[in-house]
Coordinates of C-alpha atoms and ligand atoms in Angstrom, one line a residue:
M300 CA 0.1 -0.2 0.0
A301 CA 1.2 3.4 -0.8
D302 CA 2.5 5.8 1.7
H303 CA -0.3 8.3 0.7
D304 CA -3.1 8.2 -1.4
V305 CA -2.1 11.6 -2.9
T306 CA 0.9 13.8 -3.2
V307 CA 0.4 17.7 -4.5
I308 CA 3.3 19.3 -5.4
G309 CA 3.1 23.1 -4.8
A310 CA 1.3 25.1 -1.9
G311 CA 0.1 27.9 -4.1
F312 CA -3.5 28.7 -4.8
A313 CA -3.9 25.4 -6.6
G314 CA -2.0 23.1 -4.1
L315 CA -4.1 24.7 -1.1
Y316 CA -7.1 24.3 -2.8
Q317 CA -6.4 20.5 -3.7
L318 CA -5.3 19.8 -0.4
H319 CA -8.5 20.8 1.3
R320 CA -10.8 19.2 -1.3
L321 CA -9.1 15.8 -0.9
R322 CA -8.7 15.8 2.7
E323 CA -12.3 16.7 3.2
L324 CA -13.1 13.6 1.1
G325 CA -10.9 11.4 3.3
F326 CA -7.9 11.1 0.9
D327 CA -4.6 10.6 2.8
T328 CA -2.8 13.8 1.1
R329 CA 0.5 15.5 1.5
V330 CA 1.9 18.3 -0.3
I331 CA 5.5 19.0 -0.8
E332 CA 6.4 22.9 -1.2
A333 CA 9.8 24.0 -2.5
G334 CA 9.5 27.1 -0.7
P335 CA 9.3 28.2 3.4
E336 CA 5.5 29.2 3.2
V337 CA 2.5 29.2 1.5
G338 CA 1.3 31.4 -1.4
G339 CA 3.5 29.9 -4.6
T340 CA 3.8 33.1 -6.9
W341 CA 2.6 35.5 -4.3
Y342 CA 5.1 34.4 -2.0
W343 CA 8.0 34.9 -4.2
N344 CA 7.2 37.7 -6.2
R345 CA 7.7 40.7 -3.8
Y346 CA 8.9 43.1 -5.7
P347 CA 8.1 46.7 -5.2
G348 CA 4.5 47.5 -6.8
A349 CA 3.6 43.6 -7.5
R350 CA -0.1 43.5 -7.9
C351 CA -2.8 41.5 -9.4
D352 CA -4.0 42.6 -12.8
I353 CA -7.6 40.7 -12.4
E354 CA -10.0 42.3 -10.3
S355 CA -10.0 41.3 -6.7
V356 CA -13.8 40.3 -6.3
E357 CA -12.8 37.7 -9.1
Y358 CA -9.4 36.8 -8.2
S359 CA -10.3 34.7 -5.4
Y360 CA -11.8 31.5 -4.0
S361 CA -15.4 30.7 -4.6
F362 CA -15.7 27.4 -3.0
D363 CA -16.7 28.5 0.4
P364 CA -19.6 31.1 0.6
Q365 CA -18.6 32.0 4.1
L366 CA -14.8 32.6 3.3
E367 CA -16.2 35.2 0.4
Q368 CA -17.9 37.0 2.8
E369 CA -15.7 37.3 5.7
W370 CA -12.9 38.7 3.5
N371 CA -12.7 42.4 2.7
W372 CA -10.7 43.0 -0.2
T373 CA -9.5 46.8 0.0
E374 CA -8.8 47.6 -3.8
R375 CA -10.0 46.9 -7.5
Y376 CA -6.5 45.5 -8.2
A377 CA -5.2 43.6 -4.9
A378 CA -1.1 44.2 -4.0
Q379 CA 1.0 41.4 -3.3
P380 CA 0.9 41.9 0.4
E381 CA -3.1 41.7 0.6
I382 CA -2.9 38.4 -1.6
L383 CA -0.5 36.9 0.5
D384 CA -2.6 37.7 3.6
Y385 CA -5.3 36.2 2.3
I386 CA -3.6 32.9 1.1
R387 CA -2.3 32.5 4.6
H388 CA -5.6 33.3 5.8
V389 CA -7.1 30.5 4.1
A390 CA -3.9 28.2 5.1
D391 CA -4.9 28.7 8.6
R392 CA -8.5 29.1 8.4
Y393 CA -8.7 25.2 6.9
D394 CA -5.8 24.3 9.0
L395 CA -4.3 23.4 5.9
R396 CA -0.2 23.7 7.0
R397 CA -0.1 20.5 9.3
D398 CA -0.1 18.5 5.9
I399 CA 2.2 20.3 3.9
T400 CA 6.4 19.7 4.0
F401 CA 8.0 23.1 3.3
D402 CA 11.5 23.9 2.2
T403 CA 11.4 20.7 0.2
R404 CA 11.3 20.0 -3.8
V405 CA 10.0 17.3 -5.5
T406 CA 12.9 16.2 -7.9
A407 CA 11.9 12.8 -9.1
L408 CA 8.6 10.7 -9.9
E409 CA 9.1 7.4 -11.0
F410 CA 5.9 5.2 -11.8
D411 CA 5.8 1.4 -11.0
D412 CA 3.2 -0.7 -13.0
A413 CA 3.4 -3.8 -10.6
T414 CA 2.0 -1.6 -7.9
N415 CA 0.4 1.4 -9.8
E416 CA 2.2 3.9 -7.7
W417 CA 4.6 6.8 -7.9
T418 CA 7.7 6.9 -5.9
V419 CA 8.3 10.5 -5.2
G420 CA 12.2 11.7 -4.7
T421 CA 13.1 15.1 -2.9
D422 CA 16.0 17.1 -2.8
G423 CA 16.4 16.4 0.8
G424 CA 16.7 12.7 -0.2
E425 CA 13.4 11.4 1.1
R426 CA 11.4 8.7 -1.0
F427 CA 8.0 7.7 -0.7
T428 CA 5.1 6.4 -2.4
S429 CA 1.8 7.6 -3.6
R430 CA -0.9 6.1 -5.4
F431 CA -1.8 9.5 -7.4
V432 CA 0.5 12.8 -7.8
I433 CA -1.2 16.4 -8.5
A434 CA 1.5 18.7 -10.1
A435 CA 0.2 22.2 -8.6
T436 CA 3.5 23.3 -9.5
G437 CA 2.4 26.7 -11.2
C438 CA 2.5 28.1 -14.6
L439 CA 4.9 30.9 -13.6
S440 CA 7.2 29.6 -11.2
V441 CA 10.4 28.7 -12.8
P442 CA 12.2 32.0 -13.9
T443 CA 14.5 32.0 -17.0
R444 CA 17.8 33.4 -16.1
P445 CA 19.3 34.4 -19.1
E446 CA 22.9 34.1 -19.7
F447 CA 24.1 37.6 -19.9
D448 CA 27.7 37.6 -20.5
G449 CA 29.7 39.0 -17.4
L450 CA 26.5 39.1 -14.9
E451 CA 28.6 37.6 -12.0
N452 CA 31.0 40.7 -12.4
F453 CA 28.5 43.3 -11.7
G454 CA 30.1 44.9 -8.4
G455 CA 26.6 46.4 -7.1
D456 CA 23.5 44.8 -6.2
T457 CA 21.6 42.3 -8.4
Y458 CA 17.9 41.4 -7.7
W459 CA 15.5 39.4 -9.4
T460 CA 11.9 40.1 -9.3
W461 CA 10.8 36.8 -8.7
D462 CA 13.2 36.4 -5.6
W463 CA 13.0 40.0 -3.9
P464 CA 14.2 40.1 -0.5
E465 CA 11.4 39.5 2.0
Q466 CA 12.9 42.8 4.0
G467 CA 12.6 44.8 1.0
V468 CA 15.6 46.9 -0.5
D469 CA 16.1 50.6 -0.1
L470 CA 16.6 51.9 -3.1
T471 CA 16.6 55.8 -2.2
G472 CA 19.0 58.0 -4.3
K473 CA 20.4 54.9 -6.0
R474 CA 21.6 54.5 -9.5
V475 CA 19.2 51.5 -10.8
A476 CA 18.9 49.8 -13.9
V477 CA 16.0 47.7 -14.9
V478 CA 16.3 44.9 -17.4
G479 CA 13.0 43.8 -18.8
T480 CA 9.6 45.4 -19.6
G481 CA 6.9 42.7 -19.1
S482 CA 4.5 42.9 -16.5
S483 CA 6.9 42.8 -13.5
G484 CA 9.3 45.1 -15.1
L485 CA 6.5 47.7 -15.4
Q486 CA 5.4 47.4 -12.0
T487 CA 8.7 47.7 -10.5
I488 CA 9.8 50.6 -12.9
T489 CA 6.6 52.4 -11.8
A490 CA 7.0 51.8 -8.1
I491 CA 10.5 52.8 -7.6
A492 CA 10.7 55.7 -10.3
P493 CA 9.8 58.4 -7.3
V494 CA 12.8 57.3 -5.0
V495 CA 15.7 56.3 -7.0
G496 CA 18.6 58.7 -7.8
S497 CA 18.4 57.5 -11.5
L498 CA 16.6 54.9 -13.3
T499 CA 17.7 53.2 -16.6
V500 CA 15.3 51.0 -18.1
F501 CA 16.6 48.6 -20.5
Q502 CA 13.9 47.4 -23.1
R503 CA 13.8 44.2 -25.9
T504 CA 10.1 44.7 -26.7
P505 CA 7.8 47.3 -25.7
S506 CA 4.3 46.2 -23.9
Y507 CA 0.8 47.3 -24.5
A508 CA -0.3 48.5 -21.0
V509 CA -3.5 49.8 -20.2
P510 CA -4.2 51.9 -17.2
A511 CA -5.5 50.2 -14.1
H512 CA -7.5 53.1 -12.6
N513 CA -7.1 51.2 -9.4
H514 CA -9.3 52.4 -6.4
A515 CA -10.9 51.6 -3.3
I516 CA -13.7 49.1 -3.4
D517 CA -16.2 49.1 -0.6
D518 CA -19.2 49.6 -2.7
L519 CA -18.5 47.2 -5.3
L520 CA -17.8 44.7 -3.0
A521 CA -20.8 44.8 -0.9
E522 CA -22.8 44.7 -4.2
V523 CA -20.7 41.8 -5.3
K524 CA -20.8 39.9 -1.8
R525 CA -25.0 40.2 -2.1
H526 CA -25.1 37.7 -5.1
Y527 CA -21.6 36.0 -4.9
P528 CA -22.8 32.4 -6.3
E529 CA -24.4 33.9 -9.3
F530 CA -21.6 36.3 -9.9
R531 CA -19.3 33.3 -9.9
Q532 CA -21.4 31.2 -12.1
V533 CA -21.3 33.7 -14.6
S534 CA -17.7 34.4 -14.6
R535 CA -17.1 30.4 -15.0
L536 CA -18.9 30.7 -18.2
T537 CA -16.9 33.7 -19.9
R538 CA -14.0 33.5 -22.2
G539 CA -11.4 35.0 -19.6
G540 CA -13.2 33.4 -16.4
A541 CA -13.9 37.1 -15.1
Q542 CA -16.5 39.5 -16.4
C543 CA -14.9 42.9 -16.8
G544 CA -17.9 44.5 -15.4
E545 CA -20.1 43.4 -18.5
G546 CA -21.8 40.2 -16.9
A547 CA -22.6 37.6 -18.9
A548 CA -22.7 39.9 -22.0
L549 CA -20.5 39.0 -25.0
P550 CA -18.4 41.6 -26.9
P551 CA -19.4 42.8 -30.0
F552 CA -17.8 41.6 -33.2
F553 CA -15.9 44.5 -34.9
E554 CA -17.6 44.2 -38.5
D555 CA -20.9 44.7 -36.7
L556 CA -20.0 48.1 -35.5
D557 CA -19.6 51.5 -37.3
D558 CA -16.3 53.5 -37.0
G559 CA -17.8 55.9 -34.4
T560 CA -18.7 53.1 -32.5
V561 CA -15.6 51.0 -32.5
T562 CA -13.8 54.3 -31.1
S563 CA -16.3 54.9 -28.3
E564 CA -16.0 51.5 -27.3
L565 CA -12.3 51.6 -27.4
E566 CA -12.6 54.5 -25.5
R567 CA -15.1 53.1 -22.9
R568 CA -12.9 50.1 -22.2
W569 CA -9.5 51.9 -22.0
D570 CA -11.2 54.7 -19.6
N571 CA -12.5 51.8 -17.5
G572 CA -8.9 50.3 -17.5
G573 CA -7.5 46.9 -17.0
L574 CA -7.1 43.9 -19.3
C575 CA -10.7 43.8 -20.3
Y576 CA -9.5 46.3 -23.1
Q577 CA -8.8 43.1 -25.0
Q578 CA -12.4 42.1 -24.9
S579 CA -13.3 45.2 -26.6
F580 CA -14.5 43.1 -29.7
F581 CA -15.2 39.4 -29.7
D582 CA -13.1 38.8 -32.8
L583 CA -10.1 41.2 -31.3
L584 CA -7.8 38.4 -31.5
L585 CA -9.3 36.6 -34.3
D586 CA -9.6 39.7 -37.1
P587 CA -6.4 41.4 -37.8
D588 CA -8.4 44.5 -38.9
A589 CA -10.2 44.4 -35.5
N590 CA -6.6 44.1 -33.9
D591 CA -5.2 46.7 -35.9
R592 CA -8.0 49.1 -34.6
A593 CA -7.4 48.2 -30.8
A594 CA -3.5 48.6 -31.5
E595 CA -3.5 51.9 -33.2
Y596 CA -6.0 53.1 -30.4
A597 CA -3.8 51.9 -27.6
R598 CA -0.7 53.3 -29.1
A599 CA -2.2 56.8 -29.7
R600 CA -3.1 56.8 -25.9
I601 CA 0.4 55.4 -24.8
R602 CA 2.1 58.2 -27.0
A603 CA 0.0 61.1 -25.6
K604 CA 1.5 60.1 -22.1
V605 CA 5.2 60.5 -23.0
N606 CA 6.7 64.1 -23.6
D607 CA 9.3 63.2 -25.6
P608 CA 8.4 61.8 -29.0
V609 CA 11.5 59.8 -29.8
V610 CA 11.1 58.1 -26.4
A611 CA 7.4 57.7 -27.0
E612 CA 8.1 56.0 -30.3
K613 CA 10.3 53.6 -28.4
L614 CA 7.7 52.5 -26.1
T615 CA 5.0 52.1 -28.6
P616 CA 4.4 48.4 -29.5
R617 CA 4.1 47.7 -33.1
S618 CA 5.7 44.6 -33.8
Y619 CA 2.8 41.9 -32.7
P620 CA -0.8 41.9 -32.4
I621 CA -2.1 43.6 -29.2
A622 CA -3.1 41.1 -26.7
A623 CA -1.1 38.1 -28.4
K624 CA 1.4 38.7 -25.7
R625 CA 0.2 39.3 -22.3
M626 CA -1.1 42.6 -21.7
C627 CA 0.0 44.7 -19.0
V628 CA -1.9 46.9 -16.9
D629 CA -0.1 49.9 -15.4
T630 CA -0.5 52.5 -13.0
G631 CA 1.7 55.7 -14.4
Y632 CA 4.1 53.6 -16.1
F633 CA 4.8 55.6 -19.3
E634 CA 4.4 58.8 -17.4
V635 CA 7.8 57.6 -15.6
Y636 CA 9.5 58.4 -18.7
N637 CA 8.7 62.2 -18.2
Q638 CA 10.9 62.4 -15.2
D639 CA 14.6 63.9 -16.0
N640 CA 16.2 61.2 -14.3
V641 CA 14.9 58.4 -16.4
E642 CA 16.5 57.0 -19.5
L643 CA 15.0 54.1 -21.8
V644 CA 17.8 52.1 -23.6
D645 CA 16.0 50.4 -26.8
L646 CA 18.1 47.2 -27.0
R647 CA 16.7 46.7 -30.6
E648 CA 19.0 49.8 -31.2
E649 CA 21.5 49.2 -28.9
P650 CA 22.1 45.7 -28.0
L651 CA 23.2 44.4 -24.8
A652 CA 26.6 43.4 -25.1
R653 CA 27.7 42.5 -21.4
F654 CA 27.6 43.0 -17.9
T655 CA 30.8 44.7 -16.4
E656 CA 31.9 45.4 -12.8
R657 CA 30.4 48.9 -12.9
G658 CA 27.4 48.2 -15.0
I659 CA 25.9 47.2 -18.3
V660 CA 27.3 47.8 -22.0
A661 CA 24.5 48.5 -24.5
G662 CA 25.0 50.1 -28.1
G663 CA 28.8 50.6 -27.1
T664 CA 28.0 52.5 -24.0
E665 CA 28.9 51.8 -20.4
R666 CA 26.3 52.9 -18.1
E667 CA 27.3 52.6 -14.4
F668 CA 24.7 51.5 -11.9
D669 CA 24.6 50.6 -8.0
V670 CA 21.9 48.1 -8.4
I671 CA 20.5 46.1 -11.4
V672 CA 17.1 44.8 -11.1
L673 CA 16.2 41.8 -13.6
A674 CA 12.8 41.1 -14.7
T675 CA 13.4 38.6 -17.2
G676 CA 10.3 36.3 -17.1
Y677 CA 9.4 32.8 -16.7
D678 CA 9.8 29.4 -18.5
A679 CA 5.8 29.4 -18.7
M680 CA 3.6 26.2 -18.4
T681 CA 5.9 23.3 -18.8
G682 CA 9.1 24.8 -17.0
A683 CA 8.2 23.5 -13.4
L684 CA 7.3 20.1 -14.6
N685 CA 10.0 19.5 -17.1
A686 CA 12.4 20.6 -13.9
I687 CA 11.2 17.2 -12.3
D688 CA 12.7 14.2 -13.4
I689 CA 9.2 12.6 -14.5
R690 CA 9.7 8.7 -15.4
H691 CA 7.6 5.8 -16.5
G692 CA 9.7 3.0 -17.8
D693 CA 12.4 4.1 -20.0
R694 CA 10.8 7.5 -20.9
T695 CA 10.5 10.7 -19.3
L696 CA 7.9 13.2 -19.8
R697 CA 10.5 15.7 -20.6
E698 CA 11.6 13.6 -23.5
K699 CA 7.8 13.0 -24.6
W700 CA 7.1 16.7 -24.4
A701 CA 10.5 17.6 -26.4
D702 CA 8.5 18.9 -29.5
G703 CA 5.9 20.5 -27.1
P704 CA 3.4 19.3 -24.6
R705 CA 1.0 16.6 -25.3
T706 CA -1.9 16.1 -23.0
Y707 CA -5.6 15.4 -22.8
L708 CA -7.4 18.6 -21.6
G709 CA -4.4 19.9 -20.1
L710 CA -4.9 17.3 -17.4
M711 CA -2.9 14.4 -18.0
S712 CA -0.5 13.1 -20.2
A713 CA -0.7 9.6 -21.9
D714 CA 1.6 6.7 -20.5
F715 CA 2.1 9.0 -17.3
P716 CA -0.9 7.3 -15.3
N717 CA -2.2 8.7 -12.2
L718 CA -0.4 12.3 -12.7
F719 CA -2.3 15.3 -12.9
T720 CA -1.5 18.8 -13.8
V721 CA -3.5 21.8 -12.6
T722 CA -3.5 24.7 -15.2
G723 CA -1.2 22.6 -17.2
P724 CA -0.3 23.1 -20.7
Q725 CA -3.5 23.1 -23.3
S726 CA -5.8 24.3 -20.8
P727 CA -7.0 27.8 -20.7
S728 CA -4.8 28.5 -17.7
V729 CA -2.7 31.7 -18.2
L730 CA -5.1 32.8 -20.8
S731 CA -7.8 33.5 -18.0
N732 CA -8.1 34.7 -14.2
M733 CA -6.2 31.8 -13.0
M734 CA -8.4 31.3 -9.9
T735 CA -11.4 30.2 -12.1
S736 CA -9.3 27.8 -13.9
I737 CA -7.4 26.3 -10.8
E738 CA -10.8 25.7 -8.9
Y739 CA -12.1 24.1 -12.0
H740 CA -9.3 21.7 -12.4
V741 CA -9.3 20.6 -8.7
D742 CA -12.7 19.9 -8.8
W743 CA -12.5 18.2 -11.9
I744 CA -9.6 16.0 -10.8
T745 CA -11.3 15.4 -7.3
D746 CA -14.3 14.3 -9.0
L747 CA -12.6 11.8 -10.8
L748 CA -10.5 10.5 -7.9
V749 CA -13.8 9.9 -6.2
H750 CA -15.1 8.2 -9.3
L751 CA -12.1 5.9 -9.1
R752 CA -12.5 5.2 -5.5
D753 CA -16.1 4.1 -5.9
R754 CA -15.2 1.7 -8.6
G755 CA -12.0 0.5 -6.8
A756 CA -9.8 1.5 -9.8
V757 CA -6.2 2.2 -9.0
R758 CA -5.0 3.7 -12.1
V759 CA -6.2 6.2 -14.8
E760 CA -4.7 7.7 -17.9
P761 CA -5.6 9.3 -21.1
E762 CA -5.9 7.1 -24.3
V763 CA -3.4 7.9 -26.9
E764 CA -5.9 8.9 -29.6
A765 CA -7.9 11.1 -27.0
E766 CA -4.4 12.8 -26.7
D767 CA -3.6 13.4 -30.0
N768 CA -7.3 14.9 -30.8
W769 CA -6.8 17.1 -28.0
V770 CA -3.4 18.3 -28.9
N771 CA -4.9 18.9 -32.6
T772 CA -7.8 20.7 -31.2
T773 CA -5.5 22.8 -28.9
N774 CA -3.0 23.7 -32.2
D775 CA -6.0 24.1 -34.7
V776 CA -7.7 26.6 -32.2
A777 CA -4.8 28.5 -31.6
D778 CA -4.1 28.6 -35.7
L779 CA -7.2 30.6 -36.0
T780 CA -6.1 33.2 -33.6
L781 CA -3.6 35.9 -34.1
F782 CA -1.4 34.4 -30.9
P783 CA 1.1 32.7 -33.0
Q784 CA 2.1 36.0 -34.6
A785 CA 3.8 37.0 -31.1
A786 CA 7.0 35.8 -30.0
S787 CA 5.5 35.3 -26.6
W788 CA 6.2 33.1 -23.8
Y789 CA 2.3 31.7 -24.7
M790 CA 4.8 30.3 -27.6
G791 CA 7.8 29.5 -25.5
A792 CA 9.7 32.1 -27.5
N793 CA 11.5 33.5 -24.3
V794 CA 13.5 30.4 -23.6
P795 CA 16.5 29.6 -25.6
G796 CA 15.7 26.2 -27.2
K797 CA 12.3 25.6 -26.4
R798 CA 10.0 24.5 -29.0
R799 CA 7.5 27.0 -30.5
V800 CA 4.1 25.9 -29.7
F801 CA 1.2 27.9 -28.6
L802 CA 0.9 26.6 -25.1
P803 CA -2.7 27.3 -23.6
F804 CA -6.0 26.3 -25.0
A805 CA -7.5 29.5 -26.5
A806 CA -11.0 28.9 -27.0
G807 CA -11.5 30.1 -23.3
V808 CA -12.6 29.0 -19.8
G809 CA -16.6 28.8 -20.9
A810 CA -16.0 26.4 -23.9
Y811 CA -13.5 24.5 -22.1
K812 CA -15.7 24.1 -19.1
Q813 CA -18.4 22.6 -21.3
I814 CA -16.2 20.2 -22.9
G815 CA -14.5 18.9 -19.4
D816 CA -17.9 18.5 -18.0
G817 CA -19.2 16.9 -21.0
I818 CA -16.4 14.1 -20.6
A819 CA -16.9 13.7 -17.2
V820 CA -20.6 13.2 -17.8
A821 CA -19.9 10.8 -20.3
G822 CA -18.0 8.6 -17.7
Y823 CA -14.6 10.2 -18.5
H824 CA -14.6 9.6 -22.0
G825 CA -11.0 9.4 -23.3
F826 CA -9.7 7.7 -20.2
E827 CA -8.7 4.3 -19.6
V828 CA -9.6 3.3 -16.0
A829 CA -8.4 0.1 -14.3
Ligands
FAD232 P1 2.1 28.9 -8.1 O1 1.4 30.2 -7.2 O2 3.2 29.2 -9.0 O3 2.6 28.0 -6.9 C1 3.2 26.6 -7.2 C2 4.0 26.2 -6.4 O4 4.7 25.3 -6.6 C3 5.2 27.6 -5.7 O5 5.3 27.4 -4.3 C4 6.5 26.6 -6.0 O6 7.6 26.9 -5.0 C5 6.2 25.3 -5.8 N1 6.8 24.1 -6.7 C6 7.2 24.1 -8.1 N2 8.0 23.1 -8.4 C7 8.2 22.2 -7.3 C8 8.6 21.2 -6.8 N3 9.3 20.5 -7.9 N4 8.5 20.6 -5.7 C9 8.3 21.6 -4.8 N5 7.6 22.7 -5.0 C10 7.6 22.9 -6.2 N6 -2.6 35.2 -12.6 C11 -4.1 35.9 -12.7 O7 -4.9 34.9 -13.0 N7 -4.0 37.5 -12.5 C12 -2.7 38.0 -12.3 O8 -2.8 39.3 -12.3 C13 -1.5 37.4 -12.3 N8 -0.4 37.9 -12.1 C14 0.8 37.3 -11.8 C15 1.9 37.9 -11.7 C16 3.3 37.5 -11.7 C17 4.5 38.4 -11.2 C18 3.1 35.8 -11.7 C19 4.5 35.5 -11.4 C20 2.0 35.4 -12.0 C21 0.8 36.0 -11.9 N9 -0.3 35.2 -12.4 C22 -1.4 35.9 -12.4 C23 -0.4 33.9 -12.3 C24 0.0 33.2 -10.8 O9 0.8 32.1 -11.1 C25 -1.6 32.6 -10.6 O10 -2.7 33.3 -10.6 C26 -1.8 31.8 -9.4 O11 -1.0 32.3 -8.3 C27 -1.2 30.4 -9.5 O12 -1.2 29.8 -8.6 P2 -0.5 28.1 -8.5 O13 -0.8 27.4 -7.3 O14 -1.2 27.3 -9.7 O15 0.8 28.2 -8.6

């Protein structure tokens, strides 16, 4: 008999909810977490300005109406400390910590056909067995570490946004460089600009960023709390797992709108703020004309914020469709470049050559710094899974996925029985409000485990044909969209050597739920149970 019924890897939002669900149902469950605390993303990413870009009333658990009622979000978009407080509150409220082993990394998983169990190996040298393993390892939990020439030579302080010191860093009056202008870079730059002595931003690709218009939400929160269950039902059937203040209404199709309405719709969405700008038209990521209009409007709004037209042009994204890379939500980011002590280095014009003891050489110029901040992104979706030696017989998951992930529903991979992934590749995942996607996956996996237990079954895995069909479906859906036109982390383009395939399922959370529910109702169609 296995040491545990289920091992869950990771104690972020996904792992915690998975533990709670399984324990309630009597499964002997153990969680292994590499970090010293619960929280995942929101524990590690403590950089200045770190903030969620999904609205708080949506980016929270829905599984317990009491929890929904008792927790009071203060802002439209919660900052990292508030989210971490919430996660800690959840861990304490449901007494989750007693089944979590912290400071321990799962390094190996090996499946034994004779026992139908996984042997779990950790970096502490422990080995134990588990009937099922659920990887709640996170989609953005393995940072990329670009091999910058000479980085180790820099004599000042270097910080990565994903591993910011818990006690904070005093940047007052310092000469600071920030490398990277994705979401973490933007948030950091905006937060530190008022205090640093000088700030130099090294930008490879400009980001589309929509203003947050963040504010206190007492009234909105009270209103949502009055009908939270119905509110959540609506969100679960939307494309992005959040309502964008529009309820169940679908966005209009671009071609159905006259020119004036197109402009007013873009203006309305932009002025409302946030990622929902990308929902301006239903076909914004399907129709190049729709995308061009939304992109041009965004570019005009961005240019209007920056005083120097040369700098404004450098900050204006042109090389990829809007929203085909993860959009950013900003609070005064572009205005930072109006400060006299802020410089933008466009790496397309001045390529980064190397780091030196004093600073960074780009475009033949050495600039000197006290502090360098690296905001260079993540090996998204597959990074954390590929970091574990997952083995069945003579094959590893890493080898199987060398040309891109192969899964059924983003939940399991054929020939790797009894192993589940929460928000895995080929599920909506990073294209959605992750809380909606996490809860859906955790509930779906839990239902399947109960189904197996009720039948005395000890093994489940997808049929190869079902998996092949799902891989084709995922790729076909992506190919209908403009997503593949951007060299994004959705495509694996930010990791040297990573196969470029579109990683998430692009048809949306609502469509995915209907498919997942249908497969479950049909007796887990496409899965082999033994
Ligand atoms: P994580 O929170 O990543 O937790 C995974 C945990 O697994 C980590 O604690 C990690 O240490 C642990 N782990 C990984 N591998 C191992 C191993 N081998 N052994 C042991 N432990 C392991 N999503 C949104 O919907 N909206 C947002 O605005 C948003 N903003 C984000 C901002 C940043 C900076 C980042 C990085 C991500 C953001 N996300 C956002 C995505 C975010 O990751 C999810 O919303 C959510 O927090 C994921 O929860 P999780 O539990 O699935 O994964």
